[in-house]
Coordinates of C-alpha atoms and ligand atoms in Angstrom, one line a residue:
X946 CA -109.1 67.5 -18.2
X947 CA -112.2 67.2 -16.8
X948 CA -112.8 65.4 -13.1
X949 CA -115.3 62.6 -13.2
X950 CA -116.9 60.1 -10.2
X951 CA -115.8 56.6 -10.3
X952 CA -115.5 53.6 -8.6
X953 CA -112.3 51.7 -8.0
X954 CA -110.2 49.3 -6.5
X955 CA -106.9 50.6 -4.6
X956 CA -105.2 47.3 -4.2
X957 CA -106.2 43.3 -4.7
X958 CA -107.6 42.6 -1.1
X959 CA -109.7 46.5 -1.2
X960 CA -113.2 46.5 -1.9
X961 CA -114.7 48.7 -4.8
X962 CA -114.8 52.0 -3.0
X963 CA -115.4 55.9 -4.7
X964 CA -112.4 58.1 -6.3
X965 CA -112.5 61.2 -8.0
X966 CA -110.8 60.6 -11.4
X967 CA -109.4 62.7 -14.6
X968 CA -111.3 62.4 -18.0
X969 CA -108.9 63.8 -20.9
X970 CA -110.0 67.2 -22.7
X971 CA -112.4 66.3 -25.6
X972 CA -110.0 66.3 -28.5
X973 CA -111.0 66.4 -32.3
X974 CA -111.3 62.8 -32.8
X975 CA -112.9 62.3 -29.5
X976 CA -117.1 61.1 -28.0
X977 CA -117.9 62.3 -24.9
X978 CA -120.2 60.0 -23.6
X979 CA -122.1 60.2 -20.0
X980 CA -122.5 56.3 -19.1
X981 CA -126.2 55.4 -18.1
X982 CA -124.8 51.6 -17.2
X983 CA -122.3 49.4 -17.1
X984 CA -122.5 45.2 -17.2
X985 CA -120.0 43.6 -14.3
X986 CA -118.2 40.7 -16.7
X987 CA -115.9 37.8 -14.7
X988 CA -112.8 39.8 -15.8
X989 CA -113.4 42.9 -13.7
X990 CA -113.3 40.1 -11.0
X991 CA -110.0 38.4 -12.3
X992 CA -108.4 41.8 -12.7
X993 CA -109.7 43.5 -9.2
X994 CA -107.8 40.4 -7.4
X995 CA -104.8 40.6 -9.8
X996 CA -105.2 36.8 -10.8
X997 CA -103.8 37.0 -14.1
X998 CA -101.0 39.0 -12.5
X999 CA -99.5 42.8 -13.8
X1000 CA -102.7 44.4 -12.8
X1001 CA -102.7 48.4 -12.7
X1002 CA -104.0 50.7 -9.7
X1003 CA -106.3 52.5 -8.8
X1004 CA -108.0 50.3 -11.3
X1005 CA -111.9 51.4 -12.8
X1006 CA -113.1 48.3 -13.7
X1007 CA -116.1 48.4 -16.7
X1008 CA -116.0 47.2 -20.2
X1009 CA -119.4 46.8 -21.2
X1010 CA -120.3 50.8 -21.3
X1011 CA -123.5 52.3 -22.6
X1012 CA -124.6 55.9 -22.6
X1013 CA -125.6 58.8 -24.2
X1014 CA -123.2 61.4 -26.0
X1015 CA -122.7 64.3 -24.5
X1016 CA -119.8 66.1 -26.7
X1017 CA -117.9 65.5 -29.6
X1018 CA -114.8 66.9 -31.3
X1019 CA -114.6 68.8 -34.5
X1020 CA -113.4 66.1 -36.8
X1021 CA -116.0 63.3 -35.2
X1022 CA -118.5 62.5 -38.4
X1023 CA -120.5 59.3 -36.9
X1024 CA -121.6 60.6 -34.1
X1025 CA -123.2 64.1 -32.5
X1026 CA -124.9 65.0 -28.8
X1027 CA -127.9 63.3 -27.9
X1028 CA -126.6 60.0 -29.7
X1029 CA -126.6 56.6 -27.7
X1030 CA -123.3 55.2 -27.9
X1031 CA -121.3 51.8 -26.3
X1032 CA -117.7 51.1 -25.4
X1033 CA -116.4 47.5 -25.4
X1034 CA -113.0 46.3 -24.2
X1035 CA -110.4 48.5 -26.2
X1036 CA -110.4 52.1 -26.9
X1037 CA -107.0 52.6 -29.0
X1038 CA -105.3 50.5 -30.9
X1039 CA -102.2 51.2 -33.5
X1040 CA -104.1 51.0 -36.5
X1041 CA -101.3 50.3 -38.4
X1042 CA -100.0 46.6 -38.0
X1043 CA -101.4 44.0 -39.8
X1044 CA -103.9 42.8 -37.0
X1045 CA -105.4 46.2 -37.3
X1046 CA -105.6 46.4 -40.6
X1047 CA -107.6 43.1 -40.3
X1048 CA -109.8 44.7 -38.2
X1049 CA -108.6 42.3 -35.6
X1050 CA -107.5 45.6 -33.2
X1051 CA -108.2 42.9 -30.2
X1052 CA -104.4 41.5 -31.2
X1053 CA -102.9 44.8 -31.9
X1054 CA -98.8 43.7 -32.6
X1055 CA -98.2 47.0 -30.1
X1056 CA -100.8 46.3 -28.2
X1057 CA -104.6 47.5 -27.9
X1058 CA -104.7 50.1 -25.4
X1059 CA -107.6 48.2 -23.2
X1060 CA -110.5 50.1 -21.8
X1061 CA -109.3 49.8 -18.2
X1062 CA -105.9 47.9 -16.6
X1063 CA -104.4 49.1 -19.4
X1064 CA -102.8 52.2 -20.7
X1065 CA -104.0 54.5 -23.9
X1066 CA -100.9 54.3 -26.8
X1067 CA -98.7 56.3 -25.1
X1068 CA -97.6 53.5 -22.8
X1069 CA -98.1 55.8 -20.0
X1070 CA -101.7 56.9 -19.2
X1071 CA -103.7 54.3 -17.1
X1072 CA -107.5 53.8 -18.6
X1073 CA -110.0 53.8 -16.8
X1074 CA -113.2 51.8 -17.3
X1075 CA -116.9 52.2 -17.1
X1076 CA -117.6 51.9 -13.1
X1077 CA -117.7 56.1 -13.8
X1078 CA -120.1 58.8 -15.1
X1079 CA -118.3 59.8 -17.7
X1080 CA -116.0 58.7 -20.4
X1081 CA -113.7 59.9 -23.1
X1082 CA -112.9 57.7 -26.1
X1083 CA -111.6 58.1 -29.7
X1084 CA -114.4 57.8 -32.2
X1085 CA -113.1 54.7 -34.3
X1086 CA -113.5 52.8 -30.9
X1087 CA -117.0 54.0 -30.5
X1088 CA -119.7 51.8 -31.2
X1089 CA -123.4 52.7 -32.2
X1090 CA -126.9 51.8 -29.7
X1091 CA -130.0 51.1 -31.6
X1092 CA -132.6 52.7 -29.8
X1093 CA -134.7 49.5 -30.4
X1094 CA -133.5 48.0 -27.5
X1095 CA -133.4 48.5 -23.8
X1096 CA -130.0 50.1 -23.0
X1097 CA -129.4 48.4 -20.0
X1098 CA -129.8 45.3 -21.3
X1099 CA -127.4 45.8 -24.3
X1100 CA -124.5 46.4 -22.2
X1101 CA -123.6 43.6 -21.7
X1102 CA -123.3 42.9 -25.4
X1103 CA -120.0 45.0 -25.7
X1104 CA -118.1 42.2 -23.7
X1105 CA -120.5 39.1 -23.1
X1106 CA -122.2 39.8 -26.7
X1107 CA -119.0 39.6 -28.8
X1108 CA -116.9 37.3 -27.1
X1109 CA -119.5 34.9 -28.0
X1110 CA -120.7 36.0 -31.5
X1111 CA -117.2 36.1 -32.5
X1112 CA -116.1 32.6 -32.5
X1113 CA -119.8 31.5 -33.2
X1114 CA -119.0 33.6 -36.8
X1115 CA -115.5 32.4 -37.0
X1116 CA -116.6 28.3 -36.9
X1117 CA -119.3 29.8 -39.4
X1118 CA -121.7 28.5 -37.0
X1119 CA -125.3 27.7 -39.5
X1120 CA -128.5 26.1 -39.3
X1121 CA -128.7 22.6 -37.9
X1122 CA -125.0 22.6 -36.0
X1123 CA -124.9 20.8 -32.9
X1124 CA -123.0 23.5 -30.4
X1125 CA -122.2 22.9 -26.7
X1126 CA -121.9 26.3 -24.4
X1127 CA -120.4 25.3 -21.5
X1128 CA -121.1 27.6 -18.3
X1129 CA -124.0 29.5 -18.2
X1130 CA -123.4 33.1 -16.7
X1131 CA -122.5 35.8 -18.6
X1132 CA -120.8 34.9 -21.4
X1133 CA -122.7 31.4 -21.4
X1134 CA -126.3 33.1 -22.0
X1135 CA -125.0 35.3 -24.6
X1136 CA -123.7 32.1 -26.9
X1137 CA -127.1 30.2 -26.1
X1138 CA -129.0 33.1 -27.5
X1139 CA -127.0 33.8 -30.5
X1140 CA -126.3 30.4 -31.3
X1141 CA -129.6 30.0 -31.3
X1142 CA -130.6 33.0 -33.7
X1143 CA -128.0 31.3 -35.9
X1144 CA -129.9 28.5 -36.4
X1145 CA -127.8 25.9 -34.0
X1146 CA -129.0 22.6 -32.4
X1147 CA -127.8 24.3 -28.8
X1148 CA -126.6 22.2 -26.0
X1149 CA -126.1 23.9 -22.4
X1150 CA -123.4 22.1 -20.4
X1151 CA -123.7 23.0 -17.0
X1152 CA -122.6 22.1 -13.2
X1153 CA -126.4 23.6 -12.3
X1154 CA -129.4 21.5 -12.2
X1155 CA -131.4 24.5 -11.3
X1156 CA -130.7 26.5 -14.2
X1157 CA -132.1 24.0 -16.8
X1158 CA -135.7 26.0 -17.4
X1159 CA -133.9 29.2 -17.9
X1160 CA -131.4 27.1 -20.9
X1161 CA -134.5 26.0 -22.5
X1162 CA -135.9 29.4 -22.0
X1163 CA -132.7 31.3 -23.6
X1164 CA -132.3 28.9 -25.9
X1165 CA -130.9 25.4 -25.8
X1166 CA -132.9 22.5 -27.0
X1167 CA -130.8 20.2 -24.6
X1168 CA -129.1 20.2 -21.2
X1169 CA -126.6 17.9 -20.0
X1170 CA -125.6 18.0 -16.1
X1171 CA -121.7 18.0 -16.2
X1172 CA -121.1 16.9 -12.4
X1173 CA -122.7 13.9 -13.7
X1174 CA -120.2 11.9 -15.3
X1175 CA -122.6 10.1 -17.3
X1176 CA -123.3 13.1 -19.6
X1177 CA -120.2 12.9 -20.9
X1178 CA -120.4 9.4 -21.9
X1179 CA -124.2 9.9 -23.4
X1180 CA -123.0 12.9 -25.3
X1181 CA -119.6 11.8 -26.1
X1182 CA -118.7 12.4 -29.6
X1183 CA -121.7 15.0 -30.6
X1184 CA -120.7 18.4 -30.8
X1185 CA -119.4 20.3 -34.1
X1186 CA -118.3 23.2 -31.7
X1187 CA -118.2 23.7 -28.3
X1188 CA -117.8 27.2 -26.4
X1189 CA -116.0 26.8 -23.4
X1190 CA -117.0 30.0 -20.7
X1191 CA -115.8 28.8 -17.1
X1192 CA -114.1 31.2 -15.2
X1193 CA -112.6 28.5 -12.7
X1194 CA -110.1 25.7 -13.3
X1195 CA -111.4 22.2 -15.3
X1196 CA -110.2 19.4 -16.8
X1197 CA -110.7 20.4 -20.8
X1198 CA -109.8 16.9 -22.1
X1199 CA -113.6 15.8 -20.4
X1200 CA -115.3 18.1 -22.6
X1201 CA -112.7 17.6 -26.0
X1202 CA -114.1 14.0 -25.6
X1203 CA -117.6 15.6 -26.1
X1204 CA -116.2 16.7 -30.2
X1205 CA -117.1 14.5 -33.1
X1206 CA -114.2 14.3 -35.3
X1207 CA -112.5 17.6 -36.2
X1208 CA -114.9 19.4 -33.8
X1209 CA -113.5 22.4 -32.2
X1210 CA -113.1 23.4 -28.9
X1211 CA -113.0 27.4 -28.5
X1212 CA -111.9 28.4 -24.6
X1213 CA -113.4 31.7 -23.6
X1214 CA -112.9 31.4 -20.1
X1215 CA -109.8 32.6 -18.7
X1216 CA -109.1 30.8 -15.3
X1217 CA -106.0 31.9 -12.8
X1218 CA -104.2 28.4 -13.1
X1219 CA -103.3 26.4 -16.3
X1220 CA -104.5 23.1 -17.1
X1221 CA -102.6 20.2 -18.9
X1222 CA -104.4 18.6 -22.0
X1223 CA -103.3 15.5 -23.3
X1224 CA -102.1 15.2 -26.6
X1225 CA -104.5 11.8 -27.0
X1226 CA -107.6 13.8 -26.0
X1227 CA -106.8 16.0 -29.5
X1228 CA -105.1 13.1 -31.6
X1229 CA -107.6 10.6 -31.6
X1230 CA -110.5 12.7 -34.0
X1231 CA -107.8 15.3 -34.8
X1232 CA -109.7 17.9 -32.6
X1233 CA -108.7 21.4 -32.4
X1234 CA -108.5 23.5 -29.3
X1235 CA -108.0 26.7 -29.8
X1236 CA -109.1 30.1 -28.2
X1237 CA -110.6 33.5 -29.1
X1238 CA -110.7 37.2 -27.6
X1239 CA -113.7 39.3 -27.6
X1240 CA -113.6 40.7 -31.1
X1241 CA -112.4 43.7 -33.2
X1242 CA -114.6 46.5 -33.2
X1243 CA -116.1 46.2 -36.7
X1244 CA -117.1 42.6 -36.1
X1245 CA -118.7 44.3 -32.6
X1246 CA -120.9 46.5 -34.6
X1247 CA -122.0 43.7 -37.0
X1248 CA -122.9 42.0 -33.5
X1249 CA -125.0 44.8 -31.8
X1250 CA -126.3 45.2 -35.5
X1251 CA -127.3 41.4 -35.5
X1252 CA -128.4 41.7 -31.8
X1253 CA -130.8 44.8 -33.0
X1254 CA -132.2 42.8 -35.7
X1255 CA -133.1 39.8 -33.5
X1256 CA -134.3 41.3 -30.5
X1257 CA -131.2 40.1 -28.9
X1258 CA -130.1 41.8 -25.5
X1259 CA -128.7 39.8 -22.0
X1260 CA -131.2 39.0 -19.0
X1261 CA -129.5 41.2 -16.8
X1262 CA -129.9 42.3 -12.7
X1263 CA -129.7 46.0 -12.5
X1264 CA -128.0 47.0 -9.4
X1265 CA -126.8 50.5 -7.6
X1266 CA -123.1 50.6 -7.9
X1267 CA -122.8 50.9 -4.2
X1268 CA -123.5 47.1 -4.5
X1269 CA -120.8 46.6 -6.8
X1270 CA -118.6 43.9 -4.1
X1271 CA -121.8 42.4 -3.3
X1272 CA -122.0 41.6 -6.8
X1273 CA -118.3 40.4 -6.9
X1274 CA -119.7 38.1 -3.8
X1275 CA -122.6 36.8 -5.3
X1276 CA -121.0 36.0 -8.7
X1277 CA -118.1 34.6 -7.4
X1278 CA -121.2 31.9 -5.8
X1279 CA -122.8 31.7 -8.8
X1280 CA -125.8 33.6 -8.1
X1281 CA -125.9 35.8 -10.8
X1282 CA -129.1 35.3 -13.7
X1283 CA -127.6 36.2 -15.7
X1284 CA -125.3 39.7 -15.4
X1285 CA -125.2 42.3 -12.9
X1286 CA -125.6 45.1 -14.4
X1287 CA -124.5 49.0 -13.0
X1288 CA -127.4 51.9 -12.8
X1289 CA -124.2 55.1 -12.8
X1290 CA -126.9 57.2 -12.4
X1291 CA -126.4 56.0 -8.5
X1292 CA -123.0 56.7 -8.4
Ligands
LIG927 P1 -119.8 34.2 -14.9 O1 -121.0 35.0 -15.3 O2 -119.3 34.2 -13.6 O3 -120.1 32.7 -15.4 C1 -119.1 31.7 -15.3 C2 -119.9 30.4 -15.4 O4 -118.9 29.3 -15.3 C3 -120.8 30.1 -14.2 O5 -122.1 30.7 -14.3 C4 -120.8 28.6 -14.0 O6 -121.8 28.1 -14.9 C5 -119.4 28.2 -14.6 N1 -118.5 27.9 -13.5 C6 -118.1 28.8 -12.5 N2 -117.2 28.2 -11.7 C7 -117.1 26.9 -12.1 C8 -116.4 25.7 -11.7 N3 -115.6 25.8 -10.6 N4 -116.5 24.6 -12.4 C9 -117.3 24.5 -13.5 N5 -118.1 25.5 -13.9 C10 -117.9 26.7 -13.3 O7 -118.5 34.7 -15.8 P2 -118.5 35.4 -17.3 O8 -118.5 36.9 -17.1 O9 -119.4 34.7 -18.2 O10 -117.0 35.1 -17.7 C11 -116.6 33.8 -17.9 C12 -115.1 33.7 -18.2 O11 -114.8 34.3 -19.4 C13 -114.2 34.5 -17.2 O12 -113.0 33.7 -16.9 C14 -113.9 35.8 -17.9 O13 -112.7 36.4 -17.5 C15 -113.7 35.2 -19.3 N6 -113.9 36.2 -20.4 C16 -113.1 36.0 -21.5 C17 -113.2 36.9 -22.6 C18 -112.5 36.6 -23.8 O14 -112.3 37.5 -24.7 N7 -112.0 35.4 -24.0 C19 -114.1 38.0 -22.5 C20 -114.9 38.1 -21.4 C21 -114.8 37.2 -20.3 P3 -122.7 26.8 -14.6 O15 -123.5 27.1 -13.3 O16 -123.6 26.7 -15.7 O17 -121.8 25.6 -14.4
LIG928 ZN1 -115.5 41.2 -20.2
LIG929 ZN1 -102.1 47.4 -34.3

């Protein structure tokens, strides 16, 4: 066991506040890795204030880890000190059931042992994320950093990156489709960008006037202003896929009536409160909603691979993680352009 610094949250109502933590023992399979910075992604919000319920403490928020290795165990082949390395949302899975063996580990049938809020396999030890200086992770949940791009910038890619690029892969996105991204923050920018280096006709749908430049900028070749309700009669019937990233509560049946027929509607968002959706809104054009979960770890490789190849990183707000509730604050306002992400070398 080694002790390491972190940053955590006690309770639902506590602010982000220091705590000395325990880092297992590097075992043979295991990366040491010393994290340079970590992205703050809407779910470390959701889960700080428990409003998806069940949430562990002391939690360590941080799933979009980047570093450099520091150790590795005897059996580790893919990776040796000096290396940069990343850690997403998961670091165990069972390996075994057939979601794993689909290199789908995101719906382990036992359950993925989640990077914080969660516990490792043995059911028992709490993990704790990336608002720390150090972490400890099995190498098959280990993900590799070209050094082609900034580092700080690709963190948010293990969270924000892959949540988007997966469902973008799984529609088999291609040149010339018409896809709406709906919210633009974290996740949002992400699916602009790499829609866009998939050769999609991007659409940002957006409550904010003011960012319409920085859609164009990332991206999009249109904007539509969705507190106006005559977007959605203008655009009604256009989009082959839409990626749906609010955080908050909406009415999804507005936006289904954006799909042409047999579009699809992927929700990425997760907000606190359930919404109803009419079975007309899916009927008439036999629409599909469905959802999707970050991704499994190969398909995260083939994105920071991808990302690498294209230049791809997030526009991102580097921040001292003293200023980690300010951040909370500020996101939970919308002022974030367009992820917060951690310097741990403040911590
Ligand atoms: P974020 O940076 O806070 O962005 C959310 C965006 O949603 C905002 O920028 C805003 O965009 C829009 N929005 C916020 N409140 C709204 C409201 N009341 N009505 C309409 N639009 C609103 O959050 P994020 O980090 O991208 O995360 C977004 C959601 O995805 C969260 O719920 C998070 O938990 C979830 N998530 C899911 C997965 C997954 O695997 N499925 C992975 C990561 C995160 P505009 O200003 O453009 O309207
Ligand atoms: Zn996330
Ligand atoms: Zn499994």
């Amino acid at each position: 066991m080694s002790t390491t610094k972190a940053y955590a949250a006690a309770s639902p109502a506590a602010a982000l506040a220091p705590l000395q933590i325990e880092r297992r023992a590097v075992g043979p399979h295991d990366v040491q890795i010393e994290i340079a910075y970590c992205g703050i992604c809407h779910s470390d919000i959701h889960q700080v204030r428990d409003e998806w319920g069940g949430s562990k403490y002391p939690m360590v928020p941080g799933h979009e880890i980047v570093g450099r290795v520091t150790a590795v165990g005897a059996h580790v082949k893919g990776f040796k000190a000096g290396d940069l390395a990343g850690v997403g949302c998961m670091v165990d899975s069972c390996r075994a059931c057939p979601s794993c063996q689909r290199n789908l580990e995101q719906f382990c049938e036992k359950g993925a042992a989640f990077t914080y809020n969660g516990t490792e396999m043995d059911r028992t030890t709490l993990t704790y994320g990336g608002y720390s200086d150090r972490v400890v992770v099995d190498e098959a949940f280990t993900l590799r950093i070209s050094p082609k791009l900034d580092l700080a910038a690709t963190a948010p890619l293990l969270c924000a990156g892959i949540t988007t690029y997966s469902p973008l892969r799984h529609w088999k996105t291609k040149k010339g489709d018409k896809v709406g991204v709906v919210g633009l923050g974290g996740l949002g920018h992400m699916a602009v960008k790499l829609a866009a280096a998939m050769g999609a006709e991007v659409t940002m749908l957006s409550t904010s006037k003011s960012k319409e430049a920085d859609a164009r900028r990332l991206g999009a070749q249109h904007f539509g202003l969705t507190s106006d309700e005559a977007t959605f009669k203008q655009l009604a019937g256009r989009f082959d896929l839409l990626i749906d990233t609010i955080s908050a509560p909406h009415d999804y049946n507005k936006y289904l009536g954006l799909l042409r027929v047999e579009g699809v509607m992927v929700l990425l968002g997760v907000p606190p409160e359930p919404t109803p959706v009419a079975a007309t809104s899916l009927i008439f054009g036999r629409r599909t909603l469905t959802g999707s979960l970050i991704g499994g770890i190969q398909e995260t490789q083939e994105m920071l691979d991808f990302c690498a190849e294209h230049g791809i990183v997030s526009d991102i707000e580097i921040i001292p993680v003293q200023q980690v509730n300010q951040a909370y604050e500020r996101m939970m306002k919308n002022d974030v352009r367009y992820r917060f992400v951690l310097d741990m070398k403040t911590l």
